[in-house]
Amino acid sequence: MPTYAYACKDCGHAFDIVQSFSDSSLTSCPECEGTLRKKFNSVGVVFKGSGFYRTDSRDSKGSSVSPTPAATPAATPAASAPAAAAAS
């Protein structure tokens, strides 16, 4: 059964309660009988990492995506300019 968080709009009293999905939401504060509001928290599942793709769980035979070859660092014109100037 899920745990729900409530906060009173009038007195600020906050509490958590375990309720069934079929139970109706609480409407009155147990402290002051004021109006309650349900607080919504972030989702309990967090996916961390560089990315998740639909091909992650498939074998390599059925995949139409080819792996990218490792890139080699190319010489840039700015890096080779001082060497050319020193040679002359």
PDB file of N, CA and C in Angstrom:
ATOM      1  N   MET A   1       0.845  -1.183   0.000  1.00  0.00           N
ATOM      2  CA  MET A   1       0.000   0.000   0.000  1.00  0.00           C
ATOM      3  C   MET A   1       0.887   1.242   0.000  1.00  0.00           C
ATOM      4  N   PRO A   2       0.512   2.241  -0.763  1.00  0.00           N
ATOM      5  CA  PRO A   2       1.335   3.447  -0.878  1.00  0.00           C
ATOM      6  C   PRO A   2       1.197   4.379   0.329  1.00  0.00           C
ATOM      7  N   THR A   3       2.225   5.187   0.515  1.00  0.00           N
ATOM      8  CA  THR A   3       2.229   6.203   1.560  1.00  0.00           C
ATOM      9  C   THR A   3       1.997   7.555   0.906  1.00  0.00           C
ATOM     10  N   TYR A   4       1.042   8.321   1.427  1.00  0.00           N
ATOM     11  CA  TYR A   4       0.715   9.636   0.895  1.00  0.00           C
ATOM     12  C   TYR A   4       1.099  10.708   1.904  1.00  0.00           C
ATOM     13  N   ALA A   5       1.542  11.841   1.411  1.00  0.00           N
ATOM     14  CA  ALA A   5       1.917  12.971   2.258  1.00  0.00           C
ATOM     15  C   ALA A   5       0.837  14.033   2.149  1.00  0.00           C
ATOM     16  N   TYR A   6       0.430  14.560   3.302  1.00  0.00           N
ATOM     17  CA  TYR A   6      -0.582  15.619   3.362  1.00  0.00           C
ATOM     18  C   TYR A   6      -0.015  16.798   4.133  1.00  0.00           C
ATOM     19  N   ALA A   7      -0.535  17.992   3.846  1.00  0.00           N
ATOM     20  CA  ALA A   7      -0.186  19.202   4.585  1.00  0.00           C
ATOM     21  C   ALA A   7      -1.449  20.034   4.742  1.00  0.00           C
ATOM     22  N   CYS A   8      -1.604  20.631   5.908  1.00  0.00           N
ATOM     23  CA  CYS A   8      -2.775  21.464   6.186  1.00  0.00           C
ATOM     24  C   CYS A   8      -2.543  22.860   5.616  1.00  0.00           C
ATOM     25  N   LYS A   9      -3.538  23.401   4.944  1.00  0.00           N
ATOM     26  CA  LYS A   9      -3.440  24.752   4.391  1.00  0.00           C
ATOM     27  C   LYS A   9      -3.551  25.808   5.483  1.00  0.00           C
ATOM     28  N   ASP A  10      -4.217  25.469   6.581  1.00  0.00           N
ATOM     29  CA  ASP A  10      -4.466  26.453   7.636  1.00  0.00           C
ATOM     30  C   ASP A  10      -3.352  26.516   8.682  1.00  0.00           C
ATOM     31  N   CYS A  11      -2.990  25.356   9.275  1.00  0.00           N
ATOM     32  CA  CYS A  11      -1.999  25.368  10.360  1.00  0.00           C
ATOM     33  C   CYS A  11      -0.617  24.917   9.920  1.00  0.00           C
ATOM     34  N   GLY A  12      -0.485  24.323   8.723  1.00  0.00           N
ATOM     35  CA  GLY A  12       0.811  23.892   8.216  1.00  0.00           C
ATOM     36  C   GLY A  12       1.241  22.517   8.702  1.00  0.00           C
ATOM     37  N   HIS A  13       0.399  21.829   9.449  1.00  0.00           N
ATOM     38  CA  HIS A  13       0.724  20.492   9.948  1.00  0.00           C
ATOM     39  C   HIS A  13       0.924  19.548   8.760  1.00  0.00           C
ATOM     40  N   ALA A  14       2.049  18.835   8.734  1.00  0.00           N
ATOM     41  CA  ALA A  14       2.351  17.905   7.647  1.00  0.00           C
ATOM     42  C   ALA A  14       2.513  16.509   8.226  1.00  0.00           C
ATOM     43  N   PHE A  15       1.999  15.503   7.508  1.00  0.00           N
ATOM     44  CA  PHE A  15       2.105  14.122   7.964  1.00  0.00           C
ATOM     45  C   PHE A  15       1.986  13.179   6.790  1.00  0.00           C
ATOM     46  N   ASP A  16       2.417  11.945   6.995  1.00  0.00           N
ATOM     47  CA  ASP A  16       2.330  10.874   6.002  1.00  0.00           C
ATOM     48  C   ASP A  16       1.345   9.834   6.512  1.00  0.00           C
ATOM     49  N   ILE A  17       0.617   9.208   5.597  1.00  0.00           N
ATOM     50  CA  ILE A  17      -0.335   8.173   5.972  1.00  0.00           C
ATOM     51  C   ILE A  17      -0.347   7.082   4.903  1.00  0.00           C
ATOM     52  N   VAL A  18      -0.473   5.847   5.342  1.00  0.00           N
ATOM     53  CA  VAL A  18      -0.552   4.708   4.431  1.00  0.00           C
ATOM     54  C   VAL A  18      -2.018   4.488   4.097  1.00  0.00           C
ATOM     55  N   GLN A  19      -2.333   4.545   2.803  1.00  0.00           N
ATOM     56  CA  GLN A  19      -3.704   4.373   2.348  1.00  0.00           C
ATOM     57  C   GLN A  19      -3.729   3.415   1.177  1.00  0.00           C
ATOM     58  N   SER A  20      -4.849   2.754   1.004  1.00  0.00           N
ATOM     59  CA  SER A  20      -5.059   1.890  -0.147  1.00  0.00           C
ATOM     60  C   SER A  20      -5.387   2.763  -1.360  1.00  0.00           C
ATOM     61  N   PHE A  21      -5.206   2.209  -2.549  1.00  0.00           N
ATOM     62  CA  PHE A  21      -5.557   2.947  -3.763  1.00  0.00           C
ATOM     63  C   PHE A  21      -7.047   3.262  -3.801  1.00  0.00           C
ATOM     64  N   SER A  22      -7.851   2.395  -3.221  1.00  0.00           N
ATOM     65  CA  SER A  22      -9.302   2.588  -3.274  1.00  0.00           C
ATOM     66  C   SER A  22      -9.816   3.547  -2.199  1.00  0.00           C
ATOM     67  N   ASP A  23      -8.986   3.905  -1.201  1.00  0.00           N
ATOM     68  CA  ASP A  23      -9.410   4.855  -0.168  1.00  0.00           C
ATOM     69  C   ASP A  23      -9.510   6.259  -0.747  1.00  0.00           C
ATOM     70  N   SER A  24     -10.465   7.020  -0.247  1.00  0.00           N
ATOM     71  CA  SER A  24     -10.599   8.408  -0.706  1.00  0.00           C
ATOM     72  C   SER A  24      -9.573   9.281   0.021  1.00  0.00           C
ATOM     73  N   SER A  25      -9.234  10.415  -0.592  1.00  0.00           N
ATOM     74  CA  SER A  25      -8.262  11.337  -0.011  1.00  0.00           C
ATOM     75  C   SER A  25      -8.810  11.962   1.265  1.00  0.00           C
ATOM     76  N   LEU A  26      -7.904  12.272   2.186  1.00  0.00           N
ATOM     77  CA  LEU A  26      -8.311  12.956   3.412  1.00  0.00           C
ATOM     78  C   LEU A  26      -8.614  14.411   3.096  1.00  0.00           C
ATOM     79  N   THR A  27      -9.569  14.999   3.822  1.00  0.00           N
ATOM     80  CA  THR A  27      -9.960  16.377   3.542  1.00  0.00           C
ATOM     81  C   THR A  27      -9.815  17.301   4.740  1.00  0.00           C
ATOM     82  N   SER A  28      -9.789  16.767   5.968  1.00  0.00           N
ATOM     83  CA  SER A  28      -9.694  17.639   7.139  1.00  0.00           C
ATOM     84  C   SER A  28      -8.470  17.274   7.976  1.00  0.00           C
ATOM     85  N   CYS A  29      -7.812  18.290   8.517  1.00  0.00           N
ATOM     86  CA  CYS A  29      -6.602  18.140   9.313  1.00  0.00           C
ATOM     87  C   CYS A  29      -6.942  17.517  10.672  1.00  0.00           C
ATOM     88  N   PRO A  30      -6.166  16.532  11.120  1.00  0.00           N
ATOM     89  CA  PRO A  30      -6.428  15.934  12.423  1.00  0.00           C
ATOM     90  C   PRO A  30      -6.070  16.871  13.592  1.00  0.00           C
ATOM     91  N   GLU A  31      -5.274  17.904  13.336  1.00  0.00           N
ATOM     92  CA  GLU A  31      -4.871  18.852  14.389  1.00  0.00           C
ATOM     93  C   GLU A  31      -5.877  19.982  14.573  1.00  0.00           C
ATOM     94  N   CYS A  32      -6.268  20.647  13.470  1.00  0.00           N
ATOM     95  CA  CYS A  32      -7.105  21.845  13.581  1.00  0.00           C
ATOM     96  C   CYS A  32      -8.407  21.758  12.801  1.00  0.00           C
ATOM     97  N   GLU A  33      -8.665  20.617  12.158  1.00  0.00           N
ATOM     98  CA  GLU A  33      -9.856  20.423  11.311  1.00  0.00           C
ATOM     99  C   GLU A  33      -9.861  21.349  10.093  1.00  0.00           C
ATOM    100  N   GLY A  34      -8.693  21.869   9.707  1.00  0.00           N
ATOM    101  CA  GLY A  34      -8.578  22.733   8.534  1.00  0.00           C
ATOM    102  C   GLY A  34      -8.548  21.910   7.247  1.00  0.00           C
ATOM    103  N   THR A  35      -8.364  22.591   6.133  1.00  0.00           N
ATOM    104  CA  THR A  35      -8.362  21.956   4.812  1.00  0.00           C
ATOM    105  C   THR A  35      -6.998  21.339   4.517  1.00  0.00           C
ATOM    106  N   LEU A  36      -7.003  20.090   4.074  1.00  0.00           N
ATOM    107  CA  LEU A  36      -5.765  19.397   3.719  1.00  0.00           C
ATOM    108  C   LEU A  36      -5.511  19.462   2.227  1.00  0.00           C
ATOM    109  N   ARG A  37      -4.251  19.399   1.870  1.00  0.00           N
ATOM    110  CA  ARG A  37      -3.870  19.239   0.469  1.00  0.00           C
ATOM    111  C   ARG A  37      -2.886  18.088   0.392  1.00  0.00           C
ATOM    112  N   LYS A  38      -2.969  17.323  -0.674  1.00  0.00           N
ATOM    113  CA  LYS A  38      -2.069  16.193  -0.870  1.00  0.00           C
ATOM    114  C   LYS A  38      -0.783  16.713  -1.495  1.00  0.00           C
ATOM    115  N   LYS A  39       0.343  16.338  -0.928  1.00  0.00           N
ATOM    116  CA  LYS A  39       1.643  16.739  -1.456  1.00  0.00           C
ATOM    117  C   LYS A  39       2.120  15.651  -2.403  1.00  0.00           C
ATOM    118  N   PHE A  40       2.683  16.049  -3.527  1.00  0.00           N
ATOM    119  CA  PHE A  40       3.192  15.101  -4.507  1.00  0.00           C
ATOM    120  C   PHE A  40       4.704  15.168  -4.509  1.00  0.00           C
ATOM    121  N   ASN A  41       5.315  14.018  -4.404  1.00  0.00           N
ATOM    122  CA  ASN A  41       6.773  13.914  -4.389  1.00  0.00           C
ATOM    123  C   ASN A  41       7.268  13.410  -5.732  1.00  0.00           C
ATOM    124  N   SER A  42       8.577  13.418  -5.872  1.00  0.00           N
ATOM    125  CA  SER A  42       9.163  12.921  -7.115  1.00  0.00           C
ATOM    126  C   SER A  42       8.971  11.409  -7.210  1.00  0.00           C
ATOM    127  N   VAL A  43       9.134  10.899  -8.391  1.00  0.00           N
ATOM    128  CA  VAL A  43       8.964   9.479  -8.653  1.00  0.00           C
ATOM    129  C   VAL A  43      10.082   8.692  -7.985  1.00  0.00           C
ATOM    130  N   GLY A  44       9.778   7.510  -7.489  1.00  0.00           N
ATOM    131  CA  GLY A  44      10.754   6.705  -6.781  1.00  0.00           C
ATOM    132  C   GLY A  44      11.764   5.996  -7.654  1.00  0.00           C
ATOM    133  N   VAL A  45      11.601   6.041  -8.962  1.00  0.00           N
ATOM    134  CA  VAL A  45      12.528   5.377  -9.873  1.00  0.00           C
ATOM    135  C   VAL A  45      13.384   6.440 -10.550  1.00  0.00           C
ATOM    136  N   VAL A  46      14.689   6.278 -10.462  1.00  0.00           N
ATOM    137  CA  VAL A  46      15.605   7.234 -11.079  1.00  0.00           C
ATOM    138  C   VAL A  46      16.563   6.458 -11.972  1.00  0.00           C
ATOM    139  N   PHE A  47      16.640   6.825 -13.233  1.00  0.00           N
ATOM    140  CA  PHE A  47      17.556   6.196 -14.172  1.00  0.00           C
ATOM    141  C   PHE A  47      18.796   7.077 -14.274  1.00  0.00           C
ATOM    142  N   LYS A  48      19.941   6.527 -13.898  1.00  0.00           N
ATOM    143  CA  LYS A  48      21.182   7.290 -13.942  1.00  0.00           C
ATOM    144  C   LYS A  48      22.109   6.674 -14.976  1.00  0.00           C
ATOM    145  N   GLY A  49      22.937   7.478 -15.569  1.00  0.00           N
ATOM    146  CA  GLY A  49      23.897   6.970 -16.534  1.00  0.00           C
ATOM    147  C   GLY A  49      23.957   7.859 -17.749  1.00  0.00           C
ATOM    148  N   SER A  50      24.719   7.427 -18.725  1.00  0.00           N
ATOM    149  CA  SER A  50      24.921   8.237 -19.920  1.00  0.00           C
ATOM    150  C   SER A  50      23.731   8.192 -20.860  1.00  0.00           C
ATOM    151  N   GLY A  51      22.866   7.236 -20.712  1.00  0.00           N
ATOM    152  CA  GLY A  51      21.685   7.171 -21.567  1.00  0.00           C
ATOM    153  C   GLY A  51      21.127   5.777 -21.629  1.00  0.00           C
ATOM    154  N   PHE A  52      19.877   5.701 -21.975  1.00  0.00           N
ATOM    155  CA  PHE A  52      19.206   4.426 -22.098  1.00  0.00           C
ATOM    156  C   PHE A  52      18.547   4.387 -23.465  1.00  0.00           C
ATOM    157  N   TYR A  53      18.818   3.350 -24.199  1.00  0.00           N
ATOM    158  CA  TYR A  53      18.330   3.253 -25.556  1.00  0.00           C
ATOM    159  C   TYR A  53      17.536   1.973 -25.722  1.00  0.00           C
ATOM    160  N   ARG A  54      16.706   1.932 -26.741  1.00  0.00           N
ATOM    161  CA  ARG A  54      15.895   0.739 -26.950  1.00  0.00           C
ATOM    162  C   ARG A  54      16.731  -0.456 -27.390  1.00  0.00           C
ATOM    163  N   THR A  55      17.948  -0.221 -27.859  1.00  0.00           N
ATOM    164  CA  THR A  55      18.811  -1.316 -28.293  1.00  0.00           C
ATOM    165  C   THR A  55      19.656  -1.878 -27.159  1.00  0.00           C
ATOM    166  N   ASP A  56      19.555  -1.329 -25.951  1.00  0.00           N
ATOM    167  CA  ASP A  56      20.371  -1.794 -24.839  1.00  0.00           C
ATOM    168  C   ASP A  56      20.089  -3.246 -24.472  1.00  0.00           C
ATOM    169  N   SER A  57      18.848  -3.687 -24.576  1.00  0.00           N
ATOM    170  CA  SER A  57      18.512  -5.032 -24.134  1.00  0.00           C
ATOM    171  C   SER A  57      18.468  -6.035 -25.289  1.00  0.00           C
ATOM    172  N   ARG A  58      18.785  -5.617 -26.480  1.00  0.00           N
ATOM    173  CA  ARG A  58      18.748  -6.509 -27.643  1.00  0.00           C
ATOM    174  C   ARG A  58      20.125  -7.075 -27.931  1.00  0.00           C
ATOM    175  N   ASP A  59      20.143  -8.203 -28.616  1.00  0.00           N
ATOM    176  CA  ASP A  59      21.425  -8.759 -29.016  1.00  0.00           C
ATOM    177  C   ASP A  59      21.963  -8.009 -30.224  1.00  0.00           C
ATOM    178  N   SER A  60      23.242  -8.145 -30.501  1.00  0.00           N
ATOM    179  CA  SER A  60      23.862  -7.374 -31.580  1.00  0.00           C
ATOM    180  C   SER A  60      23.462  -7.862 -32.967  1.00  0.00           C
ATOM    181  N   LYS A  61      22.943  -9.076 -33.095  1.00  0.00           N
ATOM    182  CA  LYS A  61      22.540  -9.596 -34.407  1.00  0.00           C
ATOM    183  C   LYS A  61      21.338  -8.850 -34.971  1.00  0.00           C
ATOM    184  N   GLY A  62      20.378  -8.538 -34.098  1.00  0.00           N
ATOM    185  CA  GLY A  62      19.147  -7.905 -34.567  1.00  0.00           C
ATOM    186  C   GLY A  62      19.228  -6.395 -34.643  1.00  0.00           C
ATOM    187  N   SER A  63      20.296  -5.817 -34.192  1.00  0.00           N
ATOM    188  CA  SER A  63      20.411  -4.365 -34.167  1.00  0.00           C
ATOM    189  C   SER A  63      20.817  -3.833 -35.536  1.00  0.00           C
ATOM    190  N   SER A  64      20.172  -2.754 -35.952  1.00  0.00           N
ATOM    191  CA  SER A  64      20.521  -2.136 -37.226  1.00  0.00           C
ATOM    192  C   SER A  64      21.505  -0.988 -37.040  1.00  0.00           C
ATOM    193  N   VAL A  65      21.874  -0.705 -35.785  1.00  0.00           N
ATOM    194  CA  VAL A  65      22.797   0.379 -35.500  1.00  0.00           C
ATOM    195  C   VAL A  65      24.202  -0.191 -35.434  1.00  0.00           C
ATOM    196  N   SER A  66      25.113   0.370 -36.223  1.00  0.00           N
ATOM    197  CA  SER A  66      26.484  -0.119 -36.208  1.00  0.00           C
ATOM    198  C   SER A  66      27.282   0.672 -35.181  1.00  0.00           C
ATOM    199  N   PRO A  67      28.239   0.043 -34.517  1.00  0.00           N
ATOM    200  CA  PRO A  67      29.032   0.758 -33.519  1.00  0.00           C
ATOM    201  C   PRO A  67      29.910   1.806 -34.187  1.00  0.00           C
ATOM    202  N   THR A  68      30.133   2.896 -33.492  1.00  0.00           N
ATOM    203  CA  THR A  68      30.946   3.991 -34.007  1.00  0.00           C
ATOM    204  C   THR A  68      32.414   3.688 -33.743  1.00  0.00           C
ATOM    205  N   PRO A  69      33.285   3.810 -34.763  1.00  0.00           N
ATOM    206  CA  PRO A  69      34.711   3.562 -34.526  1.00  0.00           C
ATOM    207  C   PRO A  69      35.292   4.654 -33.635  1.00  0.00           C
ATOM    208  N   ALA A  70      36.347   4.316 -32.918  1.00  0.00           N
ATOM    209  CA  ALA A  70      36.982   5.283 -32.021  1.00  0.00           C
ATOM    210  C   ALA A  70      37.623   6.386 -32.852  1.00  0.00           C
ATOM    211  N   ALA A  71      37.411   7.602 -32.458  1.00  0.00           N
ATOM    212  CA  ALA A  71      37.949   8.748 -33.191  1.00  0.00           C
ATOM    213  C   ALA A  71      39.408   8.963 -32.808  1.00  0.00           C
ATOM    214  N   THR A  72      40.235   9.240 -33.808  1.00  0.00           N
ATOM    215  CA  THR A  72      41.634   9.556 -33.539  1.00  0.00           C
ATOM    216  C   THR A  72      41.791  11.062 -33.595  1.00  0.00           C
ATOM    217  N   PRO A  73      42.602  11.629 -32.719  1.00  0.00           N
ATOM    218  CA  PRO A  73      42.761  13.084 -32.730  1.00  0.00           C
ATOM    219  C   PRO A  73      43.452  13.542 -34.012  1.00  0.00           C
ATOM    220  N   ALA A  74      42.839  14.476 -34.690  1.00  0.00           N
ATOM    221  CA  ALA A  74      43.404  15.003 -35.936  1.00  0.00           C
ATOM    222  C   ALA A  74      44.204  16.269 -35.633  1.00  0.00           C
ATOM    223  N   ALA A  75      45.218  16.502 -36.433  1.00  0.00           N
ATOM    224  CA  ALA A  75      46.020  17.703 -36.252  1.00  0.00           C
ATOM    225  C   ALA A  75      45.217  18.906 -36.722  1.00  0.00           C
ATOM    226  N   THR A  76      45.179  19.922 -35.910  1.00  0.00           N
ATOM    227  CA  THR A  76      44.450  21.129 -36.279  1.00  0.00           C
ATOM    228  C   THR A  76      45.417  22.118 -36.897  1.00  0.00           C
ATOM    229  N   PRO A  77      44.950  23.001 -37.763  1.00  0.00           N
ATOM    230  CA  PRO A  77      45.848  23.988 -38.373  1.00  0.00           C
ATOM    231  C   PRO A  77      46.510  24.887 -37.340  1.00  0.00           C
ATOM    232  N   ALA A  78      45.820  25.191 -36.260  1.00  0.00           N
ATOM    233  CA  ALA A  78      46.401  26.063 -35.237  1.00  0.00           C
ATOM    234  C   ALA A  78      47.560  25.369 -34.536  1.00  0.00           C
ATOM    235  N   ALA A  79      47.461  24.068 -34.351  1.00  0.00           N
ATOM    236  CA  ALA A  79      48.528  23.336 -33.675  1.00  0.00           C
ATOM    237  C   ALA A  79      49.747  23.173 -34.577  1.00  0.00           C
ATOM    238  N   SER A  80      49.548  23.071 -35.887  1.00  0.00           N
ATOM    239  CA  SER A  80      50.685  22.878 -36.788  1.00  0.00           C
ATOM    240  C   SER A  80      51.284  24.212 -37.251  1.00  0.00           C
ATOM    241  N   ALA A  81      50.629  25.325 -37.055  1.00  0.00           N
ATOM    242  CA  ALA A  81      51.150  26.636 -37.485  1.00  0.00           C
ATOM    243  C   ALA A  81      52.441  27.015 -36.779  1.00  0.00           C
ATOM    244  N   PRO A  82      52.585  26.858 -35.454  1.00  0.00           N
ATOM    245  CA  PRO A  82      53.863  27.230 -34.817  1.00  0.00           C
ATOM    246  C   PRO A  82      55.018  26.358 -35.300  1.00  0.00           C
ATOM    247  N   ALA A  83      54.755  25.091 -35.620  1.00  0.00           N
ATOM    248  CA  ALA A  83      55.825  24.219 -36.109  1.00  0.00           C
ATOM    249  C   ALA A  83      56.282  24.668 -37.483  1.00  0.00           C
ATOM    250  N   ALA A  84      55.367  25.118 -38.343  1.00  0.00           N
ATOM    251  CA  ALA A  84      55.707  25.582 -39.670  1.00  0.00           C
ATOM    252  C   ALA A  84      56.503  26.873 -39.589  1.00  0.00           C
ATOM    253  N   ALA A  85      56.162  27.748 -38.654  1.00  0.00           N
ATOM    254  CA  ALA A  85      56.867  29.021 -38.505  1.00  0.00           C
ATOM    255  C   ALA A  85      58.284  28.790 -37.973  1.00  0.00           C
ATOM    256  N   ALA A  86      58.461  27.817 -37.088  1.00  0.00           N
ATOM    257  CA  ALA A  86      59.790  27.531 -36.539  1.00  0.00           C
ATOM    258  C   ALA A  86      60.706  26.896 -37.580  1.00  0.00           C
ATOM    259  N   ALA A  87      60.152  26.184 -38.558  1.00  0.00           N
ATOM    260  CA  ALA A  87      60.955  25.508 -39.593  1.00  0.00           C
ATOM    261  C   ALA A  87      61.520  26.480 -40.603  1.00  0.00           C
ATOM    262  N   SER A  88      60.920  27.642 -40.805  1.00  0.00           N
ATOM    263  CA  SER A  88      61.404  28.559 -41.832  1.00  0.00           C
ATOM    264  C   SER A  88      62.449  29.509 -41.373  1.00  0.00           C
TER     265      SER A  88
END
